[in-house]
């Protein structure tokens, strides 16, 4: 089941698909899940495996009237990765896959494992050996076979790719499989609805493998092409300074970071991520470990207990690292996602 070009081994994207969004009246009649945008998704829905994923709330940011936070940590498996994973699992069912394989630092694997369980399909997840026990426990609870791989995050990806072409295997890769970002683009569709048919001036997004950045960019483009917005929001991508290859395209030597979910030294779609950010007039910014720890504590004290990776955007906003574009109306300056629950990860050391 193809997940890369059979001629050159390169990355694939979805072409020949004409997405459309229903009008506001029709949307108002539909259940509050991401499948309300079924006409804009490349697989029919809602599939029988749905867990009601999507339409997560927008909440106020602590002490900032100009910033909103989208609580994607309230998704069924505790992270935004459910958006893409449900699309991949629905596609795997349609293609008659015998089993799913994924590689992950935790959240994507958990999402794939959950929807594989809903679909009744065996699932194997390759994870870095250093993955937190909370995330490993969740994988095993869903019935997934967990294979811990020594070495950097890339080693887990290479191990999964080694079995991905076996007969009957569906490689549910949140990085390589092009259908995944069609799930994550629903993040932007929901924002558009929740903000009354518009988007904020800036989307502040964490960036490791870039699935939310690429999905958000795709969703914004589709809204613009359908004349549902009149301008693209600026995308600011945030990385941990300890592992920031998008900010240093010449190459890096990664260091340990508490933001394990974006600790990707060589993102496979790095060039695409940088191009998407640049196309909006945006930039890639970095935040140091002490800022991430402080942001994590501040969010928790505001009632938002997320994993450290989810705190990087708030860290960037509070540090003044997010450039402020001109504001011509009362739309929020920025919206940032809270991508994963803190219940999966050990709290960072003070």
XYZ file of C-alpha atoms in Angstrom:
350
model
C 0.000 0.000 0.000
C 1.889 2.969 -1.357
C 3.210 5.545 1.086
C 6.168 6.779 -0.977
C 7.098 7.059 -4.642
C 7.946 3.613 -5.963
C 10.372 5.113 -8.505
C 12.474 7.420 -6.342
C 11.371 6.720 -2.773
C 10.282 10.349 -2.388
C 7.382 11.818 -0.444
C 3.817 11.762 -1.777
C 1.061 14.375 -1.695
C -2.640 14.132 -2.559
C -3.603 15.430 -6.016
C -6.788 15.317 -8.083
C -9.030 15.869 -5.067
C -11.455 18.781 -5.114
C -12.343 19.689 -1.504
C -15.421 21.722 -0.657
C -16.892 23.107 2.542
C -20.651 23.109 3.154
C -22.382 26.428 3.792
C -22.882 27.689 7.331
C -26.542 26.591 7.443
C -25.654 23.018 6.536
C -22.721 22.949 8.968
C -25.045 24.052 11.742
C -27.107 20.885 11.285
C -24.135 18.549 11.636
C -22.626 16.890 14.732
C -19.690 18.802 16.266
C -16.913 16.532 14.988
C -14.286 16.986 12.292
C -16.489 14.878 10.000
C -18.791 17.879 9.603
C -16.251 18.778 6.882
C -16.587 15.412 5.126
C -16.744 16.987 1.656
C -13.297 18.483 2.259
C -11.727 15.179 3.332
C -10.299 12.594 0.919
C -12.088 9.642 2.569
C -15.859 9.304 3.069
C -17.136 9.937 6.555
C -18.020 9.745 9.228
C -16.565 6.218 9.355
C -17.788 3.643 11.854
C -14.521 3.984 13.786
C -15.074 7.622 14.753
C -14.674 8.538 18.430
C -16.278 11.950 18.044
C -12.931 13.618 17.412
C -12.813 17.307 16.628
C -14.439 20.655 17.487
C -12.254 21.165 20.536
C -12.919 24.332 22.536
C -11.201 27.686 22.306
C -10.207 29.007 25.721
C -8.756 32.298 26.888
C -5.028 32.530 27.474
C -3.870 33.464 30.977
C -3.495 37.220 31.180
C -3.787 37.773 27.412
C -6.997 39.087 25.882
C -5.434 39.008 22.401
C -4.559 35.284 22.434
C -6.760 32.195 22.382
C -5.734 28.600 22.991
C -7.346 25.642 21.203
C -7.641 22.693 23.562
C -6.774 19.777 21.292
C -5.505 17.864 24.332
C -9.206 17.103 24.917
C -9.293 14.824 21.857
C -10.229 11.153 22.487
C -6.622 9.938 22.860
C -5.349 13.173 24.372
C -3.682 14.842 21.392
C -4.318 16.561 18.069
C -2.919 13.504 16.270
C -6.417 11.990 16.360
C -7.287 14.335 13.490
C -4.932 12.603 11.080
C -5.006 9.115 12.589
C -8.755 8.634 12.110
C -8.381 9.536 8.416
C -5.546 7.021 7.979
C -7.428 4.255 9.786
C -10.560 4.910 7.711
C -8.464 4.689 4.547
C -6.794 1.477 5.752
C -10.216 -0.119 6.206
C -11.322 0.906 2.723
C -8.134 -0.564 1.230
C -8.530 -3.857 3.086
C -5.328 -3.590 5.120
C -4.396 -6.543 7.311
C -2.475 -4.524 9.920
C -1.197 -1.051 10.705
C 2.373 -0.015 11.410
C 3.444 3.350 12.781
C 6.469 5.072 14.270
C 6.051 7.727 16.899
C 7.464 9.495 19.927
C 4.135 8.718 21.575
C 1.061 10.755 20.607
C 0.770 9.748 16.949
C 1.313 6.116 17.879
C -1.400 6.283 20.526
C -3.836 7.827 18.061
C -3.097 5.207 15.397
C -3.325 2.400 17.970
C -6.700 3.624 19.229
C -8.268 3.808 15.787
C -6.694 0.485 14.801
C -8.409 -0.990 17.865
C -11.721 0.573 16.763
C -11.202 -0.927 13.314
C -10.289 -4.357 14.674
C -6.863 -4.254 13.032
C -3.567 -5.386 14.602
C -1.133 -2.529 15.142
C 2.615 -2.310 15.726
C 4.191 0.947 16.884
C 7.938 1.620 16.798
C 8.975 4.167 19.416
C 12.248 5.695 20.625
C 13.511 3.829 23.681
C 13.311 7.042 25.728
C 9.548 7.492 25.174
C 7.755 8.279 28.439
C 6.107 5.403 30.293
C 2.738 7.167 30.256
C 2.675 7.097 26.470
C 3.899 3.498 26.312
C 1.189 2.425 28.744
C -1.463 4.022 26.573
C -0.176 2.213 23.471
C -0.260 -1.134 25.223
C -3.734 -0.485 26.644
C -5.061 -0.172 23.090
C -3.588 -3.584 22.308
C -0.728 -2.341 20.144
C 2.546 -4.211 19.926
C 5.235 -1.761 21.087
C 8.769 -2.007 19.773
C 11.276 0.261 21.509
C 14.178 1.279 19.305
C 17.484 2.551 20.667
C 18.929 5.727 19.200
C 17.384 8.969 17.946
C 13.769 9.409 16.827
C 14.876 8.756 13.237
C 15.881 5.204 14.173
C 12.277 4.346 15.042
C 11.116 5.734 11.693
C 13.703 3.667 9.822
C 12.665 0.515 11.693
C 9.007 1.038 10.781
C 9.839 1.828 7.160
C 11.702 -1.477 7.002
C 8.430 -3.427 7.344
C 6.068 -0.911 5.752
C 6.181 -2.505 2.296
C 5.278 -6.010 3.484
C 2.038 -7.461 2.027
C -1.103 -6.292 3.811
C 0.711 -3.621 5.844
C -0.662 -0.091 5.940
C 2.058 2.329 7.036
C 0.081 4.805 9.136
C 2.863 7.366 9.173
C 1.900 10.839 10.328
C 4.999 12.096 8.505
C 5.081 10.207 5.219
C 1.441 9.394 4.511
C -0.090 12.348 2.640
C -3.631 11.722 3.919
C -2.633 12.598 7.491
C -2.421 16.357 6.910
C -5.916 16.311 5.411
C -7.043 15.337 8.897
C -4.974 17.992 10.658
C -6.275 20.734 8.357
C -9.598 20.452 10.195
C -7.912 22.346 13.044
C -8.130 25.464 10.855
C -11.657 24.740 9.634
C -12.822 24.604 13.252
C -11.062 27.867 14.074
C -12.729 29.479 11.075
C -16.144 28.422 12.358
C -15.461 29.226 16.001
C -14.251 32.730 15.122
C -17.338 33.520 13.067
C -16.011 32.849 9.568
C -12.534 34.321 9.934
C -9.092 33.377 11.207
C -6.692 35.101 13.606
C -3.887 37.303 12.354
C -1.329 34.690 13.427
C -1.336 30.930 13.865
C 1.352 29.921 16.368
C 2.139 26.234 15.889
C 4.689 23.781 17.304
C 6.923 22.211 14.677
C 8.744 18.898 14.827
C 7.681 16.791 11.879
C 5.379 19.668 10.985
C 2.084 17.823 10.523
C 0.070 20.590 12.175
C 1.927 23.348 10.326
C 1.370 21.634 6.975
C -2.240 20.786 7.779
C -2.988 24.332 8.915
C -1.377 25.776 5.797
C -3.389 23.406 3.596
C -6.621 24.277 5.397
C -5.974 28.015 5.074
C -5.249 27.629 1.360
C -8.487 25.733 0.812
C -10.479 28.365 2.701
C -8.838 31.098 0.630
C -9.452 29.271 -2.657
C -13.133 28.933 -1.765
C -13.229 32.651 -0.854
C -14.235 31.868 2.704
C -11.389 34.050 4.012
C -9.833 37.081 2.359
C -6.251 36.615 3.510
C -3.879 33.980 4.825
C -2.945 34.225 8.488
C 0.758 34.411 9.256
C 2.188 31.132 10.541
C 4.821 31.253 13.266
C 6.388 27.822 13.773
C 7.963 27.187 17.180
C 10.795 24.781 17.967
C 12.731 23.957 21.109
C 16.122 25.659 20.851
C 17.778 22.362 21.782
C 16.488 20.745 18.581
C 15.643 23.328 15.932
C 16.546 22.089 12.438
C 13.897 24.264 10.759
C 15.533 27.354 12.205
C 18.995 26.125 11.165
C 18.596 24.389 7.796
C 22.378 23.921 7.465
C 22.163 21.147 10.064
C 22.201 20.805 13.839
C 23.524 18.679 16.652
C 20.390 17.982 18.699
C 20.453 18.227 22.476
C 17.956 16.749 24.939
C 14.715 18.694 25.378
C 11.643 18.285 27.540
C 9.601 18.993 24.389
C 10.041 15.399 23.243
C 7.130 15.540 20.815
C 8.981 17.973 18.514
C 12.531 16.684 19.049
C 12.986 15.809 15.371
C 16.524 16.433 14.147
C 15.820 15.682 10.474
C 12.158 16.266 9.595
C 11.334 14.422 6.368
C 9.174 17.293 5.134
C 11.463 20.038 6.387
C 11.641 21.868 3.065
C 7.838 21.799 2.757
C 7.404 23.136 6.287
C 9.786 26.036 5.719
C 8.130 26.818 2.380
C 4.640 26.817 3.936
C 5.708 29.151 6.737
C 7.473 31.486 4.303
C 4.470 31.570 1.957
C 2.412 33.183 4.738
C 5.106 35.724 5.571
C 5.828 33.820 8.754
C 8.945 32.661 10.507
C 10.430 29.883 12.643
C 11.286 30.843 16.216
C 12.948 28.925 19.033
C 12.491 28.822 22.800
C 14.993 27.620 25.425
C 14.308 24.948 28.020
C 13.821 27.352 30.918
C 11.126 29.219 28.980
C 9.343 25.948 28.173
C 9.366 24.932 31.849
C 8.025 28.308 32.930
C 5.302 28.238 30.272
C 4.332 24.721 31.301
C 3.884 25.850 34.921
C 1.938 28.966 33.906
C -0.517 26.941 31.835
C -1.021 24.425 34.642
C -1.692 27.238 37.128
C -4.347 28.456 34.707
C -6.025 25.032 34.791
C -4.447 23.737 31.564
C -2.356 20.643 32.278
C -0.580 19.816 29.046
C 2.605 18.001 28.129
C 5.768 20.132 27.917
C 5.731 20.037 24.108
C 2.378 21.814 24.196
C 3.916 24.670 26.165
C 6.366 25.796 23.480
C 3.891 28.076 21.703
C 2.882 29.767 24.943
C 6.581 30.131 25.776
C 7.171 31.899 22.461
C 4.175 34.191 22.940
C 5.142 35.140 26.478
C 8.746 35.769 25.443
C 7.615 38.192 22.747
C 9.170 35.969 20.087
C 6.047 35.918 17.877
C 6.082 38.858 15.457
C 2.925 40.948 15.578
C 1.435 41.675 12.120
C -0.650 44.814 11.604
C -4.148 44.443 13.097
C -6.943 45.995 11.105
C -9.926 44.690 13.064
C -10.846 42.997 16.331
C -9.785 39.501 15.372
C -7.439 37.780 17.876
C -3.778 38.485 17.388
C -2.944 34.787 17.746
C -4.316 31.318 18.371
C -2.059 28.528 19.607
C -2.889 24.855 20.115
C -2.571 22.878 23.307
C -1.641 19.691 21.491
C -1.300 16.974 24.109
C -2.437 16.197 27.632
C 0.027 16.340 30.509
C -1.295 13.059 31.870
C 0.898 11.128 29.424
C 4.248 12.615 30.390
C 6.259 13.004 33.572
C 6.272 16.647 34.676
C 9.503 18.475 33.856
C 12.018 19.052 36.607
C 11.773 22.539 38.149
